[in-house]
Tab-separated table of C-alpha atoms in Angstrom:
chain	number	residue	atom	x	y	z
A	1	MET	CA	74.907	4.472	-21.306
A	2	LYS	CA	72.077	6.874	-22.135
A	3	ILE	CA	69.295	7.651	-19.666
A	4	LYS	CA	65.940	6.240	-20.712
A	5	LEU	CA	63.372	9.033	-20.346
A	6	GLY	CA	59.668	8.351	-20.774
A	7	ILE	CA	57.348	11.247	-21.562
A	8	ILE	CA	53.579	10.932	-21.169
A	9	GLY	CA	50.885	13.296	-22.413
A	10	PRO	CA	48.856	14.430	-25.452
A	11	LYS	CA	50.554	14.532	-28.855
A	12	ASP	CA	50.860	18.324	-29.173
A	13	SER	CA	52.620	18.653	-25.809
A	14	LEU	CA	54.897	15.666	-26.469
A	15	ASP	CA	55.912	17.061	-29.870
A	16	LYS	CA	57.146	20.233	-28.194
A	17	ILE	CA	58.916	18.375	-25.364
A	18	CYS	CA	60.662	16.089	-27.881
A	19	LYS	CA	61.851	19.076	-29.886
A	20	VAL	CA	63.489	20.598	-26.788
A	21	ALA	CA	64.853	17.166	-25.797
A	22	GLU	CA	66.910	17.124	-29.014
A	23	GLU	CA	69.390	19.276	-27.070
A	24	PHE	CA	70.057	16.284	-24.789
A	25	THR	CA	70.420	13.481	-27.362
A	26	ASP	CA	73.971	12.746	-26.159
A	27	LYS	CA	72.553	11.848	-22.715
A	28	VAL	CA	68.955	10.774	-23.236
A	29	ARG	CA	66.931	8.268	-25.199
A	30	ILE	CA	63.273	9.324	-25.422
A	31	TYR	CA	60.307	6.965	-25.123
A	32	ARG	CA	56.991	8.571	-26.105
A	33	PHE	CA	53.692	7.495	-24.551
A	34	VAL	CA	50.899	9.466	-26.223
A	35	TYR	CA	47.342	9.445	-24.919
A	36	GLU	CA	44.095	10.515	-26.564
A	37	SER	CA	42.437	10.832	-23.144
A	38	LYS	CA	43.890	11.346	-19.679
A	39	ASP	CA	41.983	8.198	-18.667
A	40	GLU	CA	44.754	6.232	-20.380
A	41	THR	CA	47.332	7.548	-17.896
A	42	LEU	CA	47.417	4.558	-15.538
A	43	SER	CA	47.946	2.003	-18.280
A	44	LEU	CA	50.610	4.188	-19.905
A	45	ILE	CA	52.582	4.806	-16.694
A	46	GLU	CA	52.584	1.065	-16.034
A	47	ALA	CA	54.020	0.333	-19.485
A	48	CYS	CA	56.380	3.308	-19.341
A	49	GLN	CA	58.045	2.433	-16.034
A	50	LYS	CA	58.909	-1.055	-17.277
A	51	VAL	CA	61.357	0.355	-19.834
A	52	VAL	CA	62.577	3.764	-18.578
A	53	ASP	CA	64.743	5.198	-15.803
A	54	VAL	CA	62.731	8.370	-15.217
A	55	VAL	CA	59.312	9.730	-16.255
A	56	LEU	CA	58.291	13.235	-17.329
A	57	PHE	CA	54.580	14.044	-17.626
A	58	SER	CA	53.536	16.848	-19.964
A	59	GLY	CA	51.522	18.438	-17.151
A	60	HIS	CA	50.219	18.098	-13.627
A	61	ILE	CA	46.917	16.421	-14.500
A	62	PRO	CA	48.261	13.052	-15.736
A	63	TYR	CA	50.891	13.222	-12.993
A	64	TYR	CA	48.279	13.466	-10.237
A	65	ILE	CA	46.150	10.752	-11.829
A	66	ALA	CA	49.165	8.445	-11.604
A	67	LYS	CA	50.044	9.635	-8.103
A	68	TYR	CA	46.547	9.199	-6.673
A	69	GLY	CA	46.378	5.812	-8.390
A	70	ASN	CA	49.520	4.734	-6.465
A	71	ALA	CA	51.067	3.837	-9.810
A	72	ILE	CA	54.395	5.687	-9.491
A	73	TYR	CA	57.505	3.829	-8.375
A	74	LYS	CA	60.217	5.497	-10.461
A	75	PRO	CA	61.475	9.118	-10.350
A	76	THR	CA	58.704	11.205	-11.876
A	77	PHE	CA	58.339	14.876	-12.811
A	78	TYR	CA	55.822	17.034	-14.652
A	79	VAL	CA	56.142	20.317	-16.547
A	80	PRO	CA	54.101	22.895	-14.600
A	81	ARG	CA	52.073	25.705	-16.087
A	82	VAL	CA	53.573	28.637	-14.209
A	83	GLY	CA	55.445	31.865	-14.834
A	84	THR	CA	56.485	31.957	-18.481
A	85	SER	CA	53.572	29.712	-19.580
A	86	ILE	CA	51.023	32.181	-18.220
A	87	LEU	CA	52.956	35.156	-19.566
A	88	LYS	CA	53.183	33.579	-23.018
A	89	VAL	CA	49.432	33.034	-23.370
A	90	LEU	CA	48.673	36.564	-22.144
A	91	PHE	CA	51.175	37.949	-24.650
A	92	GLU	CA	49.494	35.984	-27.462
A	93	ILE	CA	46.119	37.472	-26.471
A	94	HIS	CA	47.666	40.950	-26.368
A	95	LYS	CA	49.207	40.509	-29.861
A	96	LYS	CA	45.746	39.725	-31.231
A	97	ASP	CA	44.504	42.936	-29.626
A	98	MET	CA	41.886	41.046	-27.631
A	99	ASN	CA	40.417	42.136	-24.313
A	100	TYR	CA	41.733	39.974	-21.446
A	101	SER	CA	40.368	42.055	-18.576
A	102	LYS	CA	37.939	39.225	-17.784
A	103	ILE	CA	39.277	35.684	-18.065
A	104	SER	CA	38.784	32.161	-16.793
A	105	ILE	CA	41.772	29.831	-16.502
A	106	ASP	CA	42.423	26.270	-15.324
A	107	SER	CA	45.498	24.069	-14.760
A	108	ILE	CA	47.232	26.667	-12.556
A	109	GLN	CA	47.077	27.911	-8.996
A	110	GLU	CA	45.627	31.344	-8.325
A	111	VAL	CA	48.850	32.537	-6.719
A	112	ALA	CA	50.765	31.835	-9.958
A	113	LEU	CA	48.402	34.075	-11.959
A	114	LYS	CA	48.556	36.822	-9.339
A	115	GLU	CA	52.371	36.751	-9.317
A	116	VAL	CA	52.571	37.179	-13.107
A	117	ALA	CA	49.932	39.920	-13.076
A	118	GLU	CA	51.768	41.802	-10.341
A	119	GLU	CA	55.169	41.359	-12.002
A	120	MET	CA	53.899	42.607	-15.385
A	121	ASP	CA	51.512	45.230	-13.935
A	122	ILE	CA	48.501	43.552	-15.549
A	123	LYS	CA	45.104	44.616	-14.226
A	124	PHE	CA	42.172	42.190	-14.442
A	125	ASP	CA	38.613	43.398	-13.932
A	126	GLU	CA	37.648	39.824	-13.156
A	127	PHE	CA	39.413	36.468	-13.293
A	128	TYR	CA	38.285	32.975	-12.379
A	129	VAL	CA	40.772	30.230	-11.619
A	130	ILE	CA	39.028	26.881	-12.033
A	131	PRO	CA	40.797	24.305	-9.830
A	132	TYR	CA	41.478	20.869	-11.259
A	133	GLU	CA	39.563	18.202	-9.389
A	134	GLU	CA	40.497	14.550	-9.522
A	135	ASN	CA	38.554	12.618	-12.195
A	136	ILE	CA	36.912	15.731	-13.646
A	137	GLU	CA	35.995	15.108	-17.283
A	138	TYR	CA	37.074	17.316	-20.208
A	139	GLU	CA	33.438	18.161	-20.916
A	140	GLU	CA	32.723	19.208	-17.336
A	141	LEU	CA	35.799	21.436	-17.190
A	142	ALA	CA	34.847	23.013	-20.515
A	143	GLY	CA	31.307	23.450	-19.188
A	144	ARG	CA	32.545	25.570	-16.284
A	145	HIS	CA	34.307	27.944	-18.684
A	146	ILE	CA	31.257	28.037	-20.968
A	147	LYS	CA	28.930	28.802	-18.024
A	148	LEU	CA	31.077	31.796	-17.032
A	149	TRP	CA	30.939	33.006	-20.643
A	150	GLU	CA	27.173	32.631	-20.843
A	151	GLU	CA	26.797	34.581	-17.594
A	152	GLY	CA	28.841	37.432	-19.091
A	153	LYS	CA	31.593	37.058	-16.505
A	154	ILE	CA	34.465	36.416	-18.914
A	155	LYS	CA	35.647	37.464	-22.377
A	156	ILE	CA	38.345	34.784	-22.844
A	157	ALA	CA	38.840	31.220	-21.570
A	158	ILE	CA	42.301	29.718	-21.029
A	159	THR	CA	42.828	25.997	-20.432
A	160	GLY	CA	45.739	23.606	-20.110
A	161	LEU	CA	43.877	20.608	-21.566
A	162	THR	CA	43.792	20.013	-25.308
A	163	LYS	CA	40.357	18.344	-25.408
A	164	THR	CA	38.852	20.981	-23.107
A	165	TYR	CA	40.307	23.675	-25.382
A	166	GLU	CA	38.700	22.022	-28.427
A	167	LYS	CA	35.292	21.881	-26.718
A	168	ILE	CA	35.443	25.532	-25.636
A	169	LYS	CA	36.407	26.575	-29.186
A	170	ALA	CA	33.563	24.459	-30.598
A	171	ALA	CA	31.148	26.465	-28.411
A	172	GLY	CA	32.252	29.636	-30.220
A	173	ILE	CA	34.102	31.110	-27.239
A	174	PRO	CA	37.512	32.838	-27.593
A	175	ALA	CA	39.881	30.236	-26.117
A	176	PHE	CA	43.615	29.796	-25.698
A	177	LYS	CA	45.704	26.780	-24.788
A	178	LEU	CA	48.096	27.082	-21.857
A	179	ILE	CA	51.231	25.263	-22.992
A	180	PRO	CA	54.662	24.822	-21.385
A	181	THR	CA	57.359	27.156	-22.670
A	182	THR	CA	60.714	25.994	-23.967
A	183	PHE	CA	62.327	27.427	-20.832
A	184	LEU	CA	60.139	25.331	-18.500
A	185	ILE	CA	60.512	22.183	-20.598
A	186	ARG	CA	64.294	22.535	-20.605
A	187	GLU	CA	64.321	23.122	-16.836
A	188	TYR	CA	62.306	19.995	-16.064
A	189	LEU	CA	64.145	17.856	-18.609
A	190	THR	CA	67.336	18.859	-16.797
A	191	LYS	CA	65.826	17.942	-13.421
A	192	ALA	CA	64.673	14.551	-14.723
A	193	ILE	CA	68.118	13.815	-16.189
A	194	TYR	CA	69.832	14.878	-12.970
A	195	ALA	CA	67.576	12.612	-10.897
A	196	ALA	CA	68.240	9.628	-13.166
A	197	ASP	CA	71.997	10.309	-13.049
A	198	ALA	CA	71.896	10.414	-9.253
A	199	ILE	CA	70.035	7.104	-9.080
A	200	LYS	CA	72.437	5.409	-11.504
A	201	SER	CA	75.318	6.678	-9.394
A	202	ARG	CA	73.714	5.278	-6.223
A	203	GLU	CA	73.103	1.922	-7.897
A	204	LYS	CA	76.864	1.602	-8.396
A	205	GLN	CA	77.411	1.901	-4.651
A	206	LEU	CA	78.748	-1.039	-2.718
A	207	SER	CA	76.418	-3.291	-0.764
A	208	VAL	CA	77.598	-5.304	2.207
A	209	GLN	CA	75.196	-7.828	3.714
A	210	ILE	CA	75.873	-9.612	6.990
A	211	VAL	CA	73.915	-12.742	7.865
A	212	LYS	CA	74.094	-14.070	11.413
A	213	ILE	CA	72.471	-17.264	12.738
A	214	LYS	CA	70.454	-16.668	15.924
A	215	ASN	CA	69.490	-20.143	17.143
A	216	ASP	CA	72.823	-21.995	17.008
A	217	ASN	CA	72.672	-22.839	20.731
A	218	LYS	CA	69.402	-24.799	20.506
A	219	TYR	CA	70.853	-27.843	18.812
A	220	SER	CA	73.626	-30.341	19.380
A	221	HIS	CA	76.937	-29.793	17.647
A	222	TYR	CA	76.212	-32.298	14.853
A	223	GLN	CA	72.615	-31.175	14.366
A	224	PHE	CA	73.817	-27.620	13.997
A	225	MET	CA	76.541	-28.637	11.536
A	226	GLU	CA	73.951	-30.405	9.347
A	227	MET	CA	71.614	-27.405	9.361
A	228	LYS	CA	74.512	-25.025	8.798
A	229	ASN	CA	75.714	-26.962	5.734
A	230	ASP	CA	72.200	-26.873	4.313
A	231	PHE	CA	71.927	-23.158	5.062
A	232	GLU	CA	75.317	-22.413	3.477
A	233	ARG	CA	74.234	-24.082	0.248
A	234	PHE	CA	71.250	-21.719	0.189
A	235	LEU	CA	73.468	-18.667	0.911
A	236	ILE	CA	75.787	-19.628	-1.948
A	237	LYS	CA	72.793	-19.851	-4.294
A	238	TYR	CA	71.514	-16.469	-3.054
A	239	THR	CA	74.966	-14.884	-3.472
A	240	LYS	CA	75.095	-16.068	-7.081
A	241	SER	CA	71.675	-14.503	-7.709
A	242	VAL	CA	72.957	-11.079	-6.574
A	243	TYR	CA	76.275	-11.511	-8.435
A	244	GLY	CA	78.144	-11.228	-5.159
A	245	SER	CA	80.955	-12.771	-3.171
A	246	ILE	CA	80.456	-14.580	0.155
A	247	PHE	CA	82.906	-14.959	3.007
A	248	PRO	CA	82.418	-16.813	6.336
A	249	SER	CA	83.024	-14.597	9.348
A	250	GLY	CA	83.271	-16.836	12.393
A	251	ARG	CA	81.155	-19.818	13.369
A	252	ASP	CA	77.706	-18.333	12.702
A	253	GLU	CA	78.160	-15.249	10.510
A	254	TYR	CA	78.599	-14.554	6.801
A	255	MET	CA	79.438	-11.449	4.788
A	256	ILE	CA	78.155	-10.964	1.236
A	257	PHE	CA	79.493	-8.264	-1.108
A	258	SER	CA	77.407	-6.993	-4.028
A	259	SER	CA	76.146	-3.687	-5.481
A	260	ARG	CA	73.200	-1.549	-4.470
A	261	GLY	CA	71.614	-1.671	-7.924
A	262	ILE	CA	71.571	-5.473	-7.988
A	263	ILE	CA	70.196	-5.712	-4.431
A	264	ASN	CA	67.471	-3.185	-5.316
A	265	SER	CA	66.434	-5.205	-8.356
A	266	TYR	CA	66.449	-8.404	-6.275
A	267	LYS	CA	64.595	-7.122	-3.222
A	268	SER	CA	61.373	-6.259	-5.051
A	269	ASP	CA	60.413	-9.921	-5.203
A	270	GLY	CA	63.330	-11.875	-3.774
A	271	PHE	CA	63.526	-11.036	-0.076
A	272	LYS	CA	60.456	-13.092	0.749
A	273	ASN	CA	62.142	-16.275	-0.494
A	274	PHE	CA	65.391	-15.307	1.190
A	275	LEU	CA	63.785	-14.729	4.584
A	276	GLU	CA	61.390	-17.667	4.459
A	277	THR	CA	64.303	-20.028	3.972
A	278	SER	CA	64.726	-20.111	7.749
A	279	GLU	CA	61.429	-21.971	8.032
A	280	ASN	CA	62.638	-24.680	5.658
A	281	LYS	CA	66.158	-24.969	7.106
A	282	ASN	CA	65.132	-24.600	10.761
A	283	ILE	CA	67.522	-21.674	10.968
A	284	VAL	CA	66.558	-18.359	12.567
A	285	PHE	CA	68.827	-15.577	11.360
A	286	ALA	CA	69.323	-11.829	11.362
A	287	SER	CA	70.543	-9.930	8.329
A	288	GLY	CA	71.740	-6.376	7.864
A	289	ILE	CA	72.422	-4.667	4.531
A	290	GLY	CA	74.573	-1.561	4.362
A	291	TYR	CA	75.111	0.749	1.389
A	292	GLY	CA	78.097	3.039	0.999
A	293	THR	CA	80.597	4.662	-1.345
A	294	THR	CA	83.435	2.658	0.225
A	295	VAL	CA	83.673	-0.892	1.569
A	296	TYR	CA	84.321	0.489	5.058
A	297	ASN	CA	81.247	2.754	4.962
A	298	ALA	CA	79.008	-0.021	3.613
A	299	GLU	CA	80.286	-2.508	6.208
A	300	CYS	CA	79.710	-0.054	9.080
A	301	ASN	CA	76.133	0.488	7.914
A	302	ALA	CA	75.616	-3.279	7.556
A	303	LYS	CA	76.733	-3.787	11.171
A	304	ILE	CA	74.285	-1.108	12.358
A	305	ALA	CA	71.504	-2.805	10.394
A	306	LEU	CA	72.477	-6.204	11.822
A	307	ASP	CA	72.326	-4.868	15.394
A	308	PHE	CA	68.712	-3.833	14.817
A	309	ALA	CA	67.879	-7.201	13.252
A	310	MET	CA	69.400	-9.039	16.229
A	311	THR	CA	67.056	-7.247	18.649
A	312	SER	CA	63.950	-8.328	16.701
A	313	ASP	CA	62.231	-11.649	17.243
A	314	GLY	CA	62.591	-14.296	14.557
A	315	THR	CA	64.207	-13.937	11.163
A	316	CYS	CA	64.294	-10.408	9.783
A	317	LEU	CA	66.296	-7.921	7.759
A	318	TYR	CA	67.208	-4.228	8.130
A	319	ILE	CA	68.800	-1.893	5.568
A	320	VAL	CA	70.902	1.223	6.293
A	321	ASP	CA	71.914	3.569	3.458
A	322	GLU	CA	74.842	5.977	3.129
A	323	PHE	CA	72.868	8.810	4.764
A	324	GLY	CA	71.975	6.796	7.866
A	325	LYS	CA	68.383	6.121	6.781
A	326	ILE	CA	67.200	2.786	8.122
A	327	LYS	CA	64.445	0.545	6.793
A	328	GLY	CA	62.999	-2.419	8.666
A	329	PRO	CA	62.170	-4.798	10.067
A	330	ILE	CA	61.605	-6.603	6.768
A	331	VAL	CA	60.086	-10.020	7.356
A	332	ASP	CA	58.391	-10.725	4.023
A	333	ASP	CA	56.966	-8.813	1.055
A	334	SER	CA	53.885	-7.750	2.994
A	335	SER	CA	55.508	-7.151	6.373
A	336	TYR	CA	55.206	-3.913	8.332
A	337	THR	CA	58.351	-1.816	7.821
A	338	LEU	CA	59.423	1.661	8.856
A	339	GLU	CA	61.861	4.020	7.166
A	340	TYR	CA	63.480	6.786	9.190
A	341	ASN	CA	66.796	8.511	9.923
A	342	LEU	CA	69.096	7.109	12.595
A	343	ALA	CA	70.596	10.549	13.247
A	344	GLU	CA	67.921	13.138	12.585
A	345	THR	CA	69.376	16.452	11.340
A	346	ASP	CA	66.106	18.224	10.500
A	347	LYS	CA	65.920	21.312	12.733
A	348	ASN	CA	62.139	21.111	13.101
A	349	ILE	CA	62.355	17.525	14.295
A	350	GLN	CA	65.220	18.372	16.657
A	351	GLN	CA	63.207	21.242	18.150
A	352	LEU	CA	60.153	19.013	18.476
A	353	ALA	CA	62.236	16.333	20.207
A	354	GLU	CA	63.460	18.897	22.747
A	355	GLU	CA	59.917	20.058	23.489
A	356	ILE	CA	58.636	16.501	23.935
A	357	ASN	CA	61.798	15.339	25.753
A	358	ILE	CA	62.393	12.266	23.582
A	359	SER	CA	65.145	11.558	21.049
A	360	PRO	CA	64.924	12.987	17.501
A	361	ALA	CA	65.116	9.394	16.223
A	362	TYR	CA	61.857	8.563	18.042
A	363	VAL	CA	60.153	11.645	16.547
A	364	SER	CA	61.296	10.483	13.113
A	365	LYS	CA	60.044	6.959	13.894
A	366	LEU	CA	56.675	8.287	15.033
A	367	MET	CA	56.297	10.256	11.808
A	368	ALA	CA	57.152	7.099	9.857
A	369	VAL	CA	54.527	5.118	11.815
A	370	ILE	CA	51.862	7.767	11.159
A	371	ASN	CA	52.682	7.862	7.444
A	372	ARG	CA	52.846	4.062	7.202
A	373	THR	CA	49.548	3.432	9.029
A	374	ASN	CA	47.767	6.597	7.829
A	375	SER	CA	46.493	6.967	11.394
A	376	TYR	CA	47.111	9.310	14.317
A	377	ILE	CA	45.397	7.153	16.945
A	378	PHE	CA	47.353	4.575	18.961
A	379	ASP	CA	47.482	2.854	22.313
A	380	ALA	CA	50.650	1.719	24.093
A	381	ASN	CA	50.426	-1.787	22.639
A	382	ASP	CA	50.064	-0.432	19.093
A	383	LEU	CA	53.070	1.820	19.502
A	384	SER	CA	55.238	-0.869	21.099
A	385	THR	CA	54.542	-3.137	18.113
A	386	HIS	CA	55.202	-0.449	15.515
A	387	LEU	CA	58.378	0.849	17.185
A	388	ASN	CA	59.613	-2.591	18.296
A	389	ILE	CA	59.966	-1.446	21.917
A	390	SER	CA	58.450	-2.543	25.226
A	391	THR	CA	54.929	-1.479	26.171
A	392	ARG	CA	56.413	0.357	29.132
A	393	SER	CA	58.668	2.421	26.838
A	394	ALA	CA	55.699	3.124	24.560
A	395	ARG	CA	53.698	4.416	27.538
A	396	ARG	CA	56.599	6.678	28.478
A	397	ILE	CA	56.672	8.183	24.969
A	398	LEU	CA	52.900	8.680	24.918
A	399	THR	CA	53.007	10.332	28.347
A	400	ALA	CA	55.755	12.682	27.125
A	401	LEU	CA	53.632	13.550	24.082
A	402	VAL	CA	50.621	14.328	26.280
A	403	ASN	CA	52.661	16.415	28.753
A	404	SER	CA	54.115	18.505	25.907
A	405	GLY	CA	50.723	19.034	24.256
A	406	TYR	CA	51.381	16.867	21.209
A	407	ALA	CA	48.922	14.108	22.103
A	408	GLU	CA	45.693	13.671	24.028
A	409	VAL	CA	43.754	10.773	25.483
A	410	ILE	CA	40.604	10.396	23.388
A	411	ALA	CA	39.160	7.127	24.731
A	412	LYS	CA	39.511	4.393	27.314
A	413	GLU	CA	39.144	0.854	26.013
A	414	SER	CA	38.451	-1.986	28.456
A	415	ASN	CA	40.729	-5.002	28.395
A	416	ALA	CA	38.562	-8.137	28.368
A	417	LYS	CA	41.168	-10.235	30.191
A	418	THR	CA	42.177	-7.913	33.017
A	419	GLY	CA	39.323	-5.439	33.062
A	420	ARG	CA	41.855	-2.616	33.153
A	421	PRO	CA	41.068	0.328	30.858
A	422	ARG	CA	43.543	1.012	28.060
A	423	ASN	CA	44.071	4.593	26.903
A	424	LYS	CA	43.729	5.527	23.255
A	425	TYR	CA	45.812	8.540	22.186
A	426	ARG	CA	45.628	10.932	19.251
A	427	ILE	CA	49.055	12.261	18.247
A	428	ASP	CA	49.099	15.759	16.736
A	429	PHE	CA	52.366	17.387	15.696
A	430	LYS	CA	50.518	20.551	14.601
A	431	ASP	CA	52.177	20.714	11.166
A	432	LYS	CA	55.590	21.117	12.787
A	433	VAL	CA	57.177	18.423	10.635
């Protein structure tokens, strides 16, 4: 089955990308999403992701609009304007025997221009790299180039935006369009295809889900049997929905076999109904999902996930993938979840763990909490809730962070009930991870 690749950008850029993509017609089916204005990006990415496996933007500007708009949920790439793109436009200027000793340029980083200039021994008298700012309009960007021209600071303007290029040209200023080269397009088409292939391969992985009833000892034998029969009917219905097979495993445990791709498509809107069933059936249960390339590997990961779910209060779910990355606790669609590695192999994190004197897993968890909450400030109660540990253990971790210089007490908050002050801490890993 061919990979469905969506490309988003202005028509001229998409025409060139599609021409290069003809080399990959045996692997890829192209879906074009052309915009007249970058303001259409959010609506286009929404429509695009509904039908494709992977997305390729024509450049970084629509990509960052989609990223900052939190609209990306599928593998996404963009063709950068670096290296050969810069060299190509400079060569075009040189062929026309035009003076490029003073230029203005946007859509690139200054370091990229300097690298090309150094590599090709190009000497600029003056150059101005105009950084792209979120939500900047075509007219405003063109205006910055035009202002530099009017002040006599540049002889040529180079831009990566089609509409900005048109406006600079209309002002009578020598202008050139920075476009991706065939080499760069081919490179990023290959990356997009590789990413989609990897995801399709992962979706074929096995999924083992273990469901274990927690509150079987709170009811009489017959009451439990009635609830269990009701619950089993629900599990059979759920198993059918994920095209799986279900097997009882003892008095209070069930094992469900499916595939990762089906579980991923189900979990986006199905886990809430699955988990809330306990409220309707009076059953409290723990569930662990494990992914793996073999049944044994997937089952081992499911058991690890189940162990975590059993230590949490109430009904919840954890997921462990083939690399030992764990996600949970999942309680409903809006519940607070963390994603981190069970066995952290990152050398920076390992070194940090040694300095703080806590496990690498806790460093990874802390980073996940910071990313999830977008905050660096916590007290012991906050941390105990986020990490699903006791307040005492949270205090121990915070003390270790303070002693190693990776946290500081920034405030004392009075507790209305006890009158005891509660420390507020700011965690700072100093860009170590």
